[in-house]
Amino acid sequence: MAKIERAQKLFLKALKTKFEGDVADTKTGYYNFGDLKQSARKKEFIEASKKAELRRGLSMYDPYRCHLGGLPMGQRQLMTYEVSGTGTFVEGDDLHFVNNPAMQQMWDDIRRTIIVNMDLAHSTLQKRLGKEITPETINEYLHILNHAMPGGAVVQEHMVETHPSVVDDCYVKVFTGDSELADQLEKQFVLDVNKLFPAKQAEQLNAAVGKSLWQAIHIPTIVSRTCDGGTTSRWSAMQIGMSFITAYRMCAGEAAVADLSFAAKHAGVIQMANHLPARRARGPNEPGGIMFGHFSDMIQGNRKYPNDPAKASLEVVGAGCMLFDQIWLGSYMSGGVGFTQYATAAYTDNILDEFTYYGMDYIKDKYKVDWKACTPNDKVKPTQEVVNDIAGEVTLNAMEQYEQFPTMMEDHFGGSQRAGVIAAASGLSVGIATANSNAGLNGWYLSMLMHKEGWSRLGFFGYDLQDQCGSTNSLSVRPDEGCIGEYRGPNYPNYAMNVGHQGEYAAIVGSSHYTRNDGFCLSPMIKITFADPSLPFDFAEPRKEFAKGAIREFVACGERTLLMPAR
Amino acid sequence: MAYTPQYGPGQSVVAENRRKQMNPNVKLEKIRNVTDEDIVLILGHRAPGQAYPTAHPPLAEQGEPDCPIRKIVTPTDGAKAGDRVRYIQFADSVYNAPSQPYQRTYTEAYRYRGIDPGTLSGRQIVECRERDLEKISADLVNTNLFDPATTGIRGATVHGHSLRLAEDGMMFDMLQRCVLEGGTVKYVKDQIGTPLDKKVEIGKPMDAAWLKANTTMFHTLVGTSYRSDAEYIEYIQRIHSLRTKYGFMPVE
C-alpha cells in the first residue's frame, strides 16, 4: 500500500457550499444559528402543521415544545445536501421517502413488476388445444392484454372497470433474443434489446434469452400500493388468463386454462423478490427478498455508462441505500424515521464518489487495470494479498480525507455513515479490479476492521454483529454460512438488520460485472425489463431521479387527485 | 503456560497509550479530584446522600440456591446489596480525546468486574450496579482517561464526537451540559440533561500537547498517522486474512 496523488476532490464543492469558512478548520462557532428557523423546509413544516391542527383539532408537529423538552434542532448548522453526481442541492428532509415521490416510484416500479414467460402458454395452446400461434396472434393478444392489465374487462358482460387515468402507468411489453420474431411484433410492445443496450451487452443478453418470449409486466402502482408485492403475480396472472381466453377464443372454464394459470402464477414467473420466512412475514416482491444480483440488474447505470463501472456502481449504492435502508430496514422492519440520515451519506456530497475514484486511480496506477475499458482481460487475480492491498489503501485514504477535512467528518457525523462509505469504496475498488463479487465483499470487511482499529469506533451496535464476523463468511459458500454475492440479499444471515450495508453490497456485486461490461449480473430478463424507457422512474439515473423528487419536479404515478376533491 | 495479554499491536504512541490504558497493572494517572458527591450529581441517578434504591433484596437475605457458579464468582458490593443497574455514558471527540469508544470498553473489561459496556461510534456506555458504578465513574473522570473539554458525559443526545470543536475548544453538545467558565469546565446539567442546582467543576481542559501525547485515536491532522504504524496495519490484515481463510476451509 502506498498513497497516490489525486488532486481532484469531488466533495469540495459540496463542503464549500454547505459550510462557511475554511472547510479544513478544526474549530467553528455553535449555538447561534437560529435553531430550526435556519431551514426553509422545517419552517414549512411548522406552517403546514398549524393548518392541519386547525383542520383536525389535534396537536401535531411542535418541535419547540416536543424536541428535548423545548430545545429544538439547529444548535449547529442544519446542512443541505448535494445529491451525488447531480449538482443538485436539497434539504435532508426531502430525501425521506415520505417526502420524495421519486423514491416512492422507484420502489413502486419494482414491486409492481413481474416477468412472465410466454413459451409455456404457447406450448399449451399449440399442443393441447391445437391453436395456431403467429406474430399476428401474439400482437392481438398483447393488444388485449394492455387493455386488460390496467383493469379492462375482456370476457364478461356488465363488469366494473378501472379508470384509465389512474392506472395509465400499467402496461405490458415483451422481449426475446430472437431478432426475427421481435421484428414481426408491433414496435409499441417490444423492448428492443439491440437498441436499448450497448452492442456487447446486447449480444450477451440476446444469447441468454435465446428464442424464448417474455412479458415484462407492470401492474398499476395504485394496486400494488393498496395491496402488496404478493399481489403482482396474482393480478397479472388473472389478466393474462383472461386475455388468452379472449385472444385465442378459449372456453372460460376449460381445463387447459389451469395450465395457463399455472404458467402465469408459478412455472413461468420471475418475481423481483423471493418471499420471506415467517419471522419477517412478507410475500414475494417485497424488498427483503431481492437478491443483490437482481438488484444490480434492475439498476441500469452500466447500460447508460458502460465505460464507467464506478459511476454505474455508485448508482446502485444510491438506489440500494434508499430501498434497503430507508424503506426496507427503516420502515418495513424497524418503523423508524431516522434511517434516512444514515442512508443518504452514501449518495450525497460526492464523498463516496471521491473515495471510489481514488480506488480507480489506485488500481490503474498499481495494477494497470484500465477500468474504463471494461474488459475481462486486465482484471487482477483476487488473491488475499491483492484484496488486502486495495481495500487497505482505499480505507486509509478515506480515513485520512475525513481527518484532513473536518467539515467532511462533520457532514458524516455518525460512525455508521462513515463506516458504510469507507467500506463501500473499498469493496467497489476490489470488485472492479478483480471482477469477483466475493473478493469485493472481503475488501469491505477488511475495511471495517481497519476502520474500527484506527479510530477505535465503528458504527452502532449492529456493526459489531455483522462486520466483525464478515471476514469469516465472505468466502464461504456452504449453506447457512455463506453464498456468492449475487445470491445474497437483505435476508441473508447477518445482513437482515443492519442499515448502511445492503445497497453497498448490491453495488459491490454489480461492480464485479460492470467492470467486465457484462450484459447482466444474475438475470438477463430483469436487466432487460428495467431498461424500459416507458417506466416512470429512470433506473439508469436513480440519484438524478431522487434529486428531482427532492426539488419537487418528479411526477409519480398512482395519484388519486382525479377521484377526489382538490384540497 | 499462563496466557500473557499483549493488549494489541503497534509501535506508535497511540498504540502504547492503548496498551497502558488497558493493562490493569499500569496505574491510571490521577489528574483531577472531582468529589464523590459531584460524581453522583453528574450521574443523576440518585441525590447525594440518598440510600441506594434496590432491584432485589441483599443476596445474603434472599436465599441463594446452591449453585457452583455462585461459589466461584464473588459478587461485587453493588450486587451483594441488590442495587439497581445504572449507567455512565461518554462521548469522546475525534480531536485527540484521551479515550475512545472501543478503547473504553476494552479498558473497562480488563480493569473492572461486573460491568456491561456497550460500544457505538459516538458514545460508549457502561452499566453496572449503582454503588460499583460510582466508584468506576470516579476513576473514569479523575484520571488520564478523561479530558473536560473533549470528553462528554452524556446520557442522551450525544451528538458531537465528530464535529469540529467550538471556538473555545469544547466539544459540541446541543444541550450544553457543561460550559467553560474562567478556564474551568463546569457541568450545569447532569448527564441526561436535567439542570443541576449547583455548578459542578471538573477541572481545566488539558492542553493540545497533552492530548496529542495521550490520545488513543489515530488522526493525521491533529495527531498520529495511522498509516505510520505499519505494525498495527499488518496485524489487522493478518487477522482478517486468517479469519477469511479459516471461514472458507477450517483446516491447516
PDB file of N, CA and C in Angstrom, chain A residues 4-65:
ATOM      1  N   ILE A   4      -1.350   7.437  -3.306  1.00  0.00           N
ATOM      2  CA  ILE A   4      -1.090   8.041  -4.599  1.00  0.00           C
ATOM      3  C   ILE A   4      -1.660   9.447  -4.609  1.00  0.00           C
ATOM      4  N   GLU A   5      -1.159  10.249  -5.513  1.00  0.00           N
ATOM      5  CA  GLU A   5      -1.615  11.635  -5.592  1.00  0.00           C
ATOM      6  C   GLU A   5      -2.923  11.707  -6.364  1.00  0.00           C
ATOM      7  N   ARG A   6      -3.840  12.464  -5.842  1.00  0.00           N
ATOM      8  CA  ARG A   6      -5.082  12.712  -6.566  1.00  0.00           C
ATOM      9  C   ARG A   6      -5.529  14.126  -6.220  1.00  0.00           C
ATOM     10  N   ALA A   7      -5.332  15.017  -7.176  1.00  0.00           N
ATOM     11  CA  ALA A   7      -5.585  16.434  -6.900  1.00  0.00           C
ATOM     12  C   ALA A   7      -7.069  16.729  -6.801  1.00  0.00           C
ATOM     13  N   GLN A   8      -7.876  16.011  -7.575  1.00  0.00           N
ATOM     14  CA  GLN A   8      -9.296  16.314  -7.631  1.00  0.00           C
ATOM     15  C   GLN A   8      -9.982  15.845  -6.345  1.00  0.00           C
ATOM     16  N   LYS A   9     -10.753  16.696  -5.740  1.00  0.00           N
ATOM     17  CA  LYS A   9     -11.538  16.304  -4.560  1.00  0.00           C
ATOM     18  C   LYS A   9     -12.997  16.553  -4.907  1.00  0.00           C
ATOM     19  N   LEU A  10     -13.698  15.515  -5.243  1.00  0.00           N
ATOM     20  CA  LEU A  10     -15.063  15.682  -5.736  1.00  0.00           C
ATOM     21  C   LEU A  10     -16.012  16.262  -4.695  1.00  0.00           C
ATOM     22  N   PHE A  11     -15.635  16.125  -3.415  1.00  0.00           N
ATOM     23  CA  PHE A  11     -16.543  16.576  -2.364  1.00  0.00           C
ATOM     24  C   PHE A  11     -16.383  18.055  -2.012  1.00  0.00           C
ATOM     25  N   LEU A  12     -15.340  18.701  -2.549  1.00  0.00           N
ATOM     26  CA  LEU A  12     -15.042  20.066  -2.101  1.00  0.00           C
ATOM     27  C   LEU A  12     -16.167  21.054  -2.395  1.00  0.00           C
ATOM     28  N   LYS A  13     -16.767  20.926  -3.576  1.00  0.00           N
ATOM     29  CA  LYS A  13     -17.837  21.871  -3.922  1.00  0.00           C
ATOM     30  C   LYS A  13     -18.963  21.787  -2.892  1.00  0.00           C
ATOM     31  N   ALA A  14     -19.327  20.577  -2.556  1.00  0.00           N
ATOM     32  CA  ALA A  14     -20.416  20.415  -1.585  1.00  0.00           C
ATOM     33  C   ALA A  14     -20.017  20.999  -0.232  1.00  0.00           C
ATOM     34  N   LEU A  15     -18.809  20.681   0.226  1.00  0.00           N
ATOM     35  CA  LEU A  15     -18.402  21.178   1.546  1.00  0.00           C
ATOM     36  C   LEU A  15     -18.366  22.702   1.567  1.00  0.00           C
ATOM     37  N   LYS A  16     -17.846  23.283   0.493  1.00  0.00           N
ATOM     38  CA  LYS A  16     -17.742  24.749   0.472  1.00  0.00           C
ATOM     39  C   LYS A  16     -19.119  25.396   0.388  1.00  0.00           C
ATOM     40  N   THR A  17     -20.052  24.722  -0.232  1.00  0.00           N
ATOM     41  CA  THR A  17     -21.416  25.262  -0.308  1.00  0.00           C
ATOM     42  C   THR A  17     -22.137  25.118   1.029  1.00  0.00           C
ATOM     43  N   LYS A  18     -21.862  24.028   1.707  1.00  0.00           N
ATOM     44  CA  LYS A  18     -22.599  23.722   2.942  1.00  0.00           C
ATOM     45  C   LYS A  18     -22.075  24.477   4.156  1.00  0.00           C
ATOM     46  N   PHE A  19     -20.759  24.652   4.197  1.00  0.00           N
ATOM     47  CA  PHE A  19     -20.158  25.207   5.410  1.00  0.00           C
ATOM     48  C   PHE A  19     -19.511  26.553   5.122  1.00  0.00           C
ATOM     49  N   GLU A  20     -19.644  27.460   6.079  1.00  0.00           N
ATOM     50  CA  GLU A  20     -18.974  28.739   5.946  1.00  0.00           C
ATOM     51  C   GLU A  20     -17.527  28.594   6.397  1.00  0.00           C
ATOM     52  N   GLY A  21     -16.652  29.440   5.880  1.00  0.00           N
ATOM     53  CA  GLY A  21     -15.257  29.434   6.324  1.00  0.00           C
ATOM     54  C   GLY A  21     -14.439  28.344   5.658  1.00  0.00           C
ATOM     55  N   ASP A  22     -13.261  28.111   6.219  1.00  0.00           N
ATOM     56  CA  ASP A  22     -12.317  27.138   5.655  1.00  0.00           C
ATOM     57  C   ASP A  22     -12.786  25.723   6.004  1.00  0.00           C
ATOM     58  N   VAL A  23     -12.970  24.911   4.972  1.00  0.00           N
ATOM     59  CA  VAL A  23     -13.510  23.567   5.218  1.00  0.00           C
ATOM     60  C   VAL A  23     -12.504  22.660   5.920  1.00  0.00           C
ATOM     61  N   ALA A  24     -11.261  23.133   6.060  1.00  0.00           N
ATOM     62  CA  ALA A  24     -10.248  22.323   6.746  1.00  0.00           C
ATOM     63  C   ALA A  24     -10.008  22.774   8.179  1.00  0.00           C
ATOM     64  N   ASP A  25     -10.750  23.763   8.647  1.00  0.00           N
ATOM     65  CA  ASP A  25     -10.592  24.217  10.035  1.00  0.00           C
ATOM     66  C   ASP A  25     -11.115  23.167  11.018  1.00  0.00           C
ATOM     67  N   THR A  26     -10.518  23.144  12.202  1.00  0.00           N
ATOM     68  CA  THR A  26     -10.989  22.199  13.221  1.00  0.00           C
ATOM     69  C   THR A  26     -11.920  22.865  14.236  1.00  0.00           C
ATOM     70  N   LYS A  27     -12.102  24.184  14.104  1.00  0.00           N
ATOM     71  CA  LYS A  27     -12.970  24.879  15.069  1.00  0.00           C
ATOM     72  C   LYS A  27     -14.007  25.734  14.346  1.00  0.00           C
ATOM     73  N   THR A  28     -15.112  25.973  15.030  1.00  0.00           N
ATOM     74  CA  THR A  28     -16.180  26.781  14.438  1.00  0.00           C
ATOM     75  C   THR A  28     -17.069  27.324  15.552  1.00  0.00           C
ATOM     76  N   GLY A  29     -18.046  28.128  15.181  1.00  0.00           N
ATOM     77  CA  GLY A  29     -18.994  28.642  16.166  1.00  0.00           C
ATOM     78  C   GLY A  29     -20.269  27.809  16.199  1.00  0.00           C
ATOM     79  N   TYR A  30     -20.882  27.731  17.373  1.00  0.00           N
ATOM     80  CA  TYR A  30     -22.131  26.963  17.525  1.00  0.00           C
ATOM     81  C   TYR A  30     -23.158  27.780  18.306  1.00  0.00           C
ATOM     82  N   TYR A  31     -24.368  27.252  18.372  1.00  0.00           N
ATOM     83  CA  TYR A  31     -25.450  27.731  19.230  1.00  0.00           C
ATOM     84  C   TYR A  31     -25.992  29.108  18.816  1.00  0.00           C
ATOM     85  N   ASN A  32     -25.679  29.527  17.583  1.00  0.00           N
ATOM     86  CA  ASN A  32     -26.116  30.868  17.181  1.00  0.00           C
ATOM     87  C   ASN A  32     -26.726  30.859  15.778  1.00  0.00           C
ATOM     88  N   PHE A  33     -27.316  29.754  15.408  1.00  0.00           N
ATOM     89  CA  PHE A  33     -27.825  29.643  14.034  1.00  0.00           C
ATOM     90  C   PHE A  33     -29.329  29.899  13.931  1.00  0.00           C
ATOM     91  N   GLY A  34     -29.968  30.213  15.054  1.00  0.00           N
ATOM     92  CA  GLY A  34     -31.408  30.461  14.991  1.00  0.00           C
ATOM     93  C   GLY A  34     -32.223  29.180  14.913  1.00  0.00           C
ATOM     94  N   ASP A  35     -31.720  28.138  15.475  1.00  0.00           N
ATOM     95  CA  ASP A  35     -32.342  26.805  15.557  1.00  0.00           C
ATOM     96  C   ASP A  35     -33.058  26.418  14.257  1.00  0.00           C
ATOM     97  N   LEU A  36     -34.282  25.929  14.366  1.00  0.00           N
ATOM     98  CA  LEU A  36     -34.965  25.378  13.189  1.00  0.00           C
ATOM     99  C   LEU A  36     -35.185  26.401  12.087  1.00  0.00           C
ATOM    100  N   LYS A  37     -35.213  27.654  12.489  1.00  0.00           N
ATOM    101  CA  LYS A  37     -35.584  28.687  11.522  1.00  0.00           C
ATOM    102  C   LYS A  37     -34.551  28.849  10.413  1.00  0.00           C
ATOM    103  N   GLN A  38     -33.389  28.227  10.581  1.00  0.00           N
ATOM    104  CA  GLN A  38     -32.397  28.285   9.507  1.00  0.00           C
ATOM    105  C   GLN A  38     -32.791  27.393   8.330  1.00  0.00           C
ATOM    106  N   SER A  39     -33.778  26.528   8.520  1.00  0.00           N
ATOM    107  CA  SER A  39     -34.178  25.606   7.455  1.00  0.00           C
ATOM    108  C   SER A  39     -35.525  26.009   6.883  1.00  0.00           C
ATOM    109  N   ALA A  40     -35.538  26.280   5.581  1.00  0.00           N
ATOM    110  CA  ALA A  40     -36.806  26.640   4.930  1.00  0.00           C
ATOM    111  C   ALA A  40     -37.812  25.499   5.060  1.00  0.00           C
ATOM    112  N   ARG A  41     -37.320  24.287   4.946  1.00  0.00           N
ATOM    113  CA  ARG A  41     -38.253  23.154   4.974  1.00  0.00           C
ATOM    114  C   ARG A  41     -38.864  22.981   6.372  1.00  0.00           C
ATOM    115  N   LYS A  42     -38.056  23.138   7.424  1.00  0.00           N
ATOM    116  CA  LYS A  42     -38.604  22.989   8.786  1.00  0.00           C
ATOM    117  C   LYS A  42     -39.648  24.085   9.047  1.00  0.00           C
ATOM    118  N   LYS A  43     -39.374  25.283   8.529  1.00  0.00           N
ATOM    119  CA  LYS A  43     -40.357  26.361   8.707  1.00  0.00           C
ATOM    120  C   LYS A  43     -41.658  26.012   7.985  1.00  0.00           C
ATOM    121  N   GLU A  44     -41.500  25.414   6.806  1.00  0.00           N
ATOM    122  CA  GLU A  44     -42.688  24.986   6.054  1.00  0.00           C
ATOM    123  C   GLU A  44     -43.475  23.943   6.854  1.00  0.00           C
ATOM    124  N   PHE A  45     -42.739  23.044   7.490  1.00  0.00           N
ATOM    125  CA  PHE A  45     -43.392  22.008   8.303  1.00  0.00           C
ATOM    126  C   PHE A  45     -44.241  22.655   9.410  1.00  0.00           C
ATOM    127  N   ILE A  46     -43.679  23.654  10.029  1.00  0.00           N
ATOM    128  CA  ILE A  46     -44.384  24.293  11.148  1.00  0.00           C
ATOM    129  C   ILE A  46     -45.674  24.952  10.649  1.00  0.00           C
ATOM    130  N   GLU A  47     -45.564  25.646   9.522  1.00  0.00           N
ATOM    131  CA  GLU A  47     -46.754  26.293   8.964  1.00  0.00           C
ATOM    132  C   GLU A  47     -47.804  25.255   8.555  1.00  0.00           C
ATOM    133  N   ALA A  48     -47.335  24.202   7.913  1.00  0.00           N
ATOM    134  CA  ALA A  48     -48.276  23.159   7.464  1.00  0.00           C
ATOM    135  C   ALA A  48     -48.965  22.512   8.656  1.00  0.00           C
ATOM    136  N   SER A  49     -48.203  22.329   9.716  1.00  0.00           N
ATOM    137  CA  SER A  49     -48.765  21.698  10.902  1.00  0.00           C
ATOM    138  C   SER A  49     -49.839  22.579  11.533  1.00  0.00           C
ATOM    139  N   LYS A  50     -49.579  23.880  11.521  1.00  0.00           N
ATOM    140  CA  LYS A  50     -50.586  24.798  12.092  1.00  0.00           C
ATOM    141  C   LYS A  50     -51.916  24.644  11.363  1.00  0.00           C
ATOM    142  N   LYS A  51     -51.837  24.570  10.034  1.00  0.00           N
ATOM    143  CA  LYS A  51     -53.070  24.430   9.252  1.00  0.00           C
ATOM    144  C   LYS A  51     -53.755  23.097   9.564  1.00  0.00           C
ATOM    145  N   ALA A  52     -52.945  22.061   9.653  1.00  0.00           N
ATOM    146  CA  ALA A  52     -53.515  20.729   9.928  1.00  0.00           C
ATOM    147  C   ALA A  52     -54.178  20.709  11.301  1.00  0.00           C
ATOM    148  N   GLU A  53     -53.550  21.366  12.251  1.00  0.00           N
ATOM    149  CA  GLU A  53     -54.107  21.384  13.612  1.00  0.00           C
ATOM    150  C   GLU A  53     -55.466  22.088  13.635  1.00  0.00           C
ATOM    151  N   LEU A  54     -55.554  23.187  12.876  1.00  0.00           N
ATOM    152  CA  LEU A  54     -56.840  23.896  12.824  1.00  0.00           C
ATOM    153  C   LEU A  54     -57.920  23.013  12.220  1.00  0.00           C
ATOM    154  N   ARG A  55     -57.524  22.287  11.179  1.00  0.00           N
ATOM    155  CA  ARG A  55     -58.496  21.461  10.465  1.00  0.00           C
ATOM    156  C   ARG A  55     -58.962  20.285  11.305  1.00  0.00           C
ATOM    157  N   ARG A  56     -58.022  19.622  11.971  1.00  0.00           N
ATOM    158  CA  ARG A  56     -58.381  18.362  12.631  1.00  0.00           C
ATOM    159  C   ARG A  56     -58.595  18.502  14.134  1.00  0.00           C
ATOM    160  N   GLY A  57     -58.189  19.665  14.686  1.00  0.00           N
ATOM    161  CA  GLY A  57     -58.400  19.876  16.116  1.00  0.00           C
ATOM    162  C   GLY A  57     -57.507  19.032  16.996  1.00  0.00           C
ATOM    163  N   LEU A  58     -56.337  18.673  16.475  1.00  0.00           N
ATOM    164  CA  LEU A  58     -55.393  17.855  17.246  1.00  0.00           C
ATOM    165  C   LEU A  58     -53.991  18.419  17.070  1.00  0.00           C
ATOM    166  N   SER A  59     -53.196  18.379  18.120  1.00  0.00           N
ATOM    167  CA  SER A  59     -51.836  18.908  18.000  1.00  0.00           C
ATOM    168  C   SER A  59     -51.007  18.009  17.102  1.00  0.00           C
ATOM    169  N   MET A  60     -49.935  18.610  16.542  1.00  0.00           N
ATOM    170  CA  MET A  60     -49.114  17.845  15.603  1.00  0.00           C
ATOM    171  C   MET A  60     -47.668  18.279  15.757  1.00  0.00           C
ATOM    172  N   TYR A  61     -47.032  18.635  14.660  1.00  0.00           N
ATOM    173  CA  TYR A  61     -45.593  18.949  14.648  1.00  0.00           C
ATOM    174  C   TYR A  61     -45.325  20.178  15.517  1.00  0.00           C
ATOM    175  N   ASP A  62     -44.587  20.002  16.601  1.00  0.00           N
ATOM    176  CA  ASP A  62     -44.387  21.087  17.555  1.00  0.00           C
ATOM    177  C   ASP A  62     -42.995  20.985  18.175  1.00  0.00           C
ATOM    178  N   PRO A  63     -41.957  21.227  17.367  1.00  0.00           N
ATOM    179  CA  PRO A  63     -40.587  20.992  17.853  1.00  0.00           C
ATOM    180  C   PRO A  63     -40.197  21.910  19.007  1.00  0.00           C
ATOM    181  N   TYR A  64     -40.791  23.084  19.074  1.00  0.00           N
ATOM    182  CA  TYR A  64     -40.383  24.000  20.157  1.00  0.00           C
ATOM    183  C   TYR A  64     -40.887  23.522  21.515  1.00  0.00           C
ATOM    184  N   ARG A  65     -41.830  22.615  21.495  1.00  0.00           N
ATOM    185  CA  ARG A  65     -42.280  22.039  22.758  1.00  0.00           C
ATOM    186  C   ARG A  65     -41.769  20.612  22.944  1.00  0.00           C
TER     187      ARG A  65
END
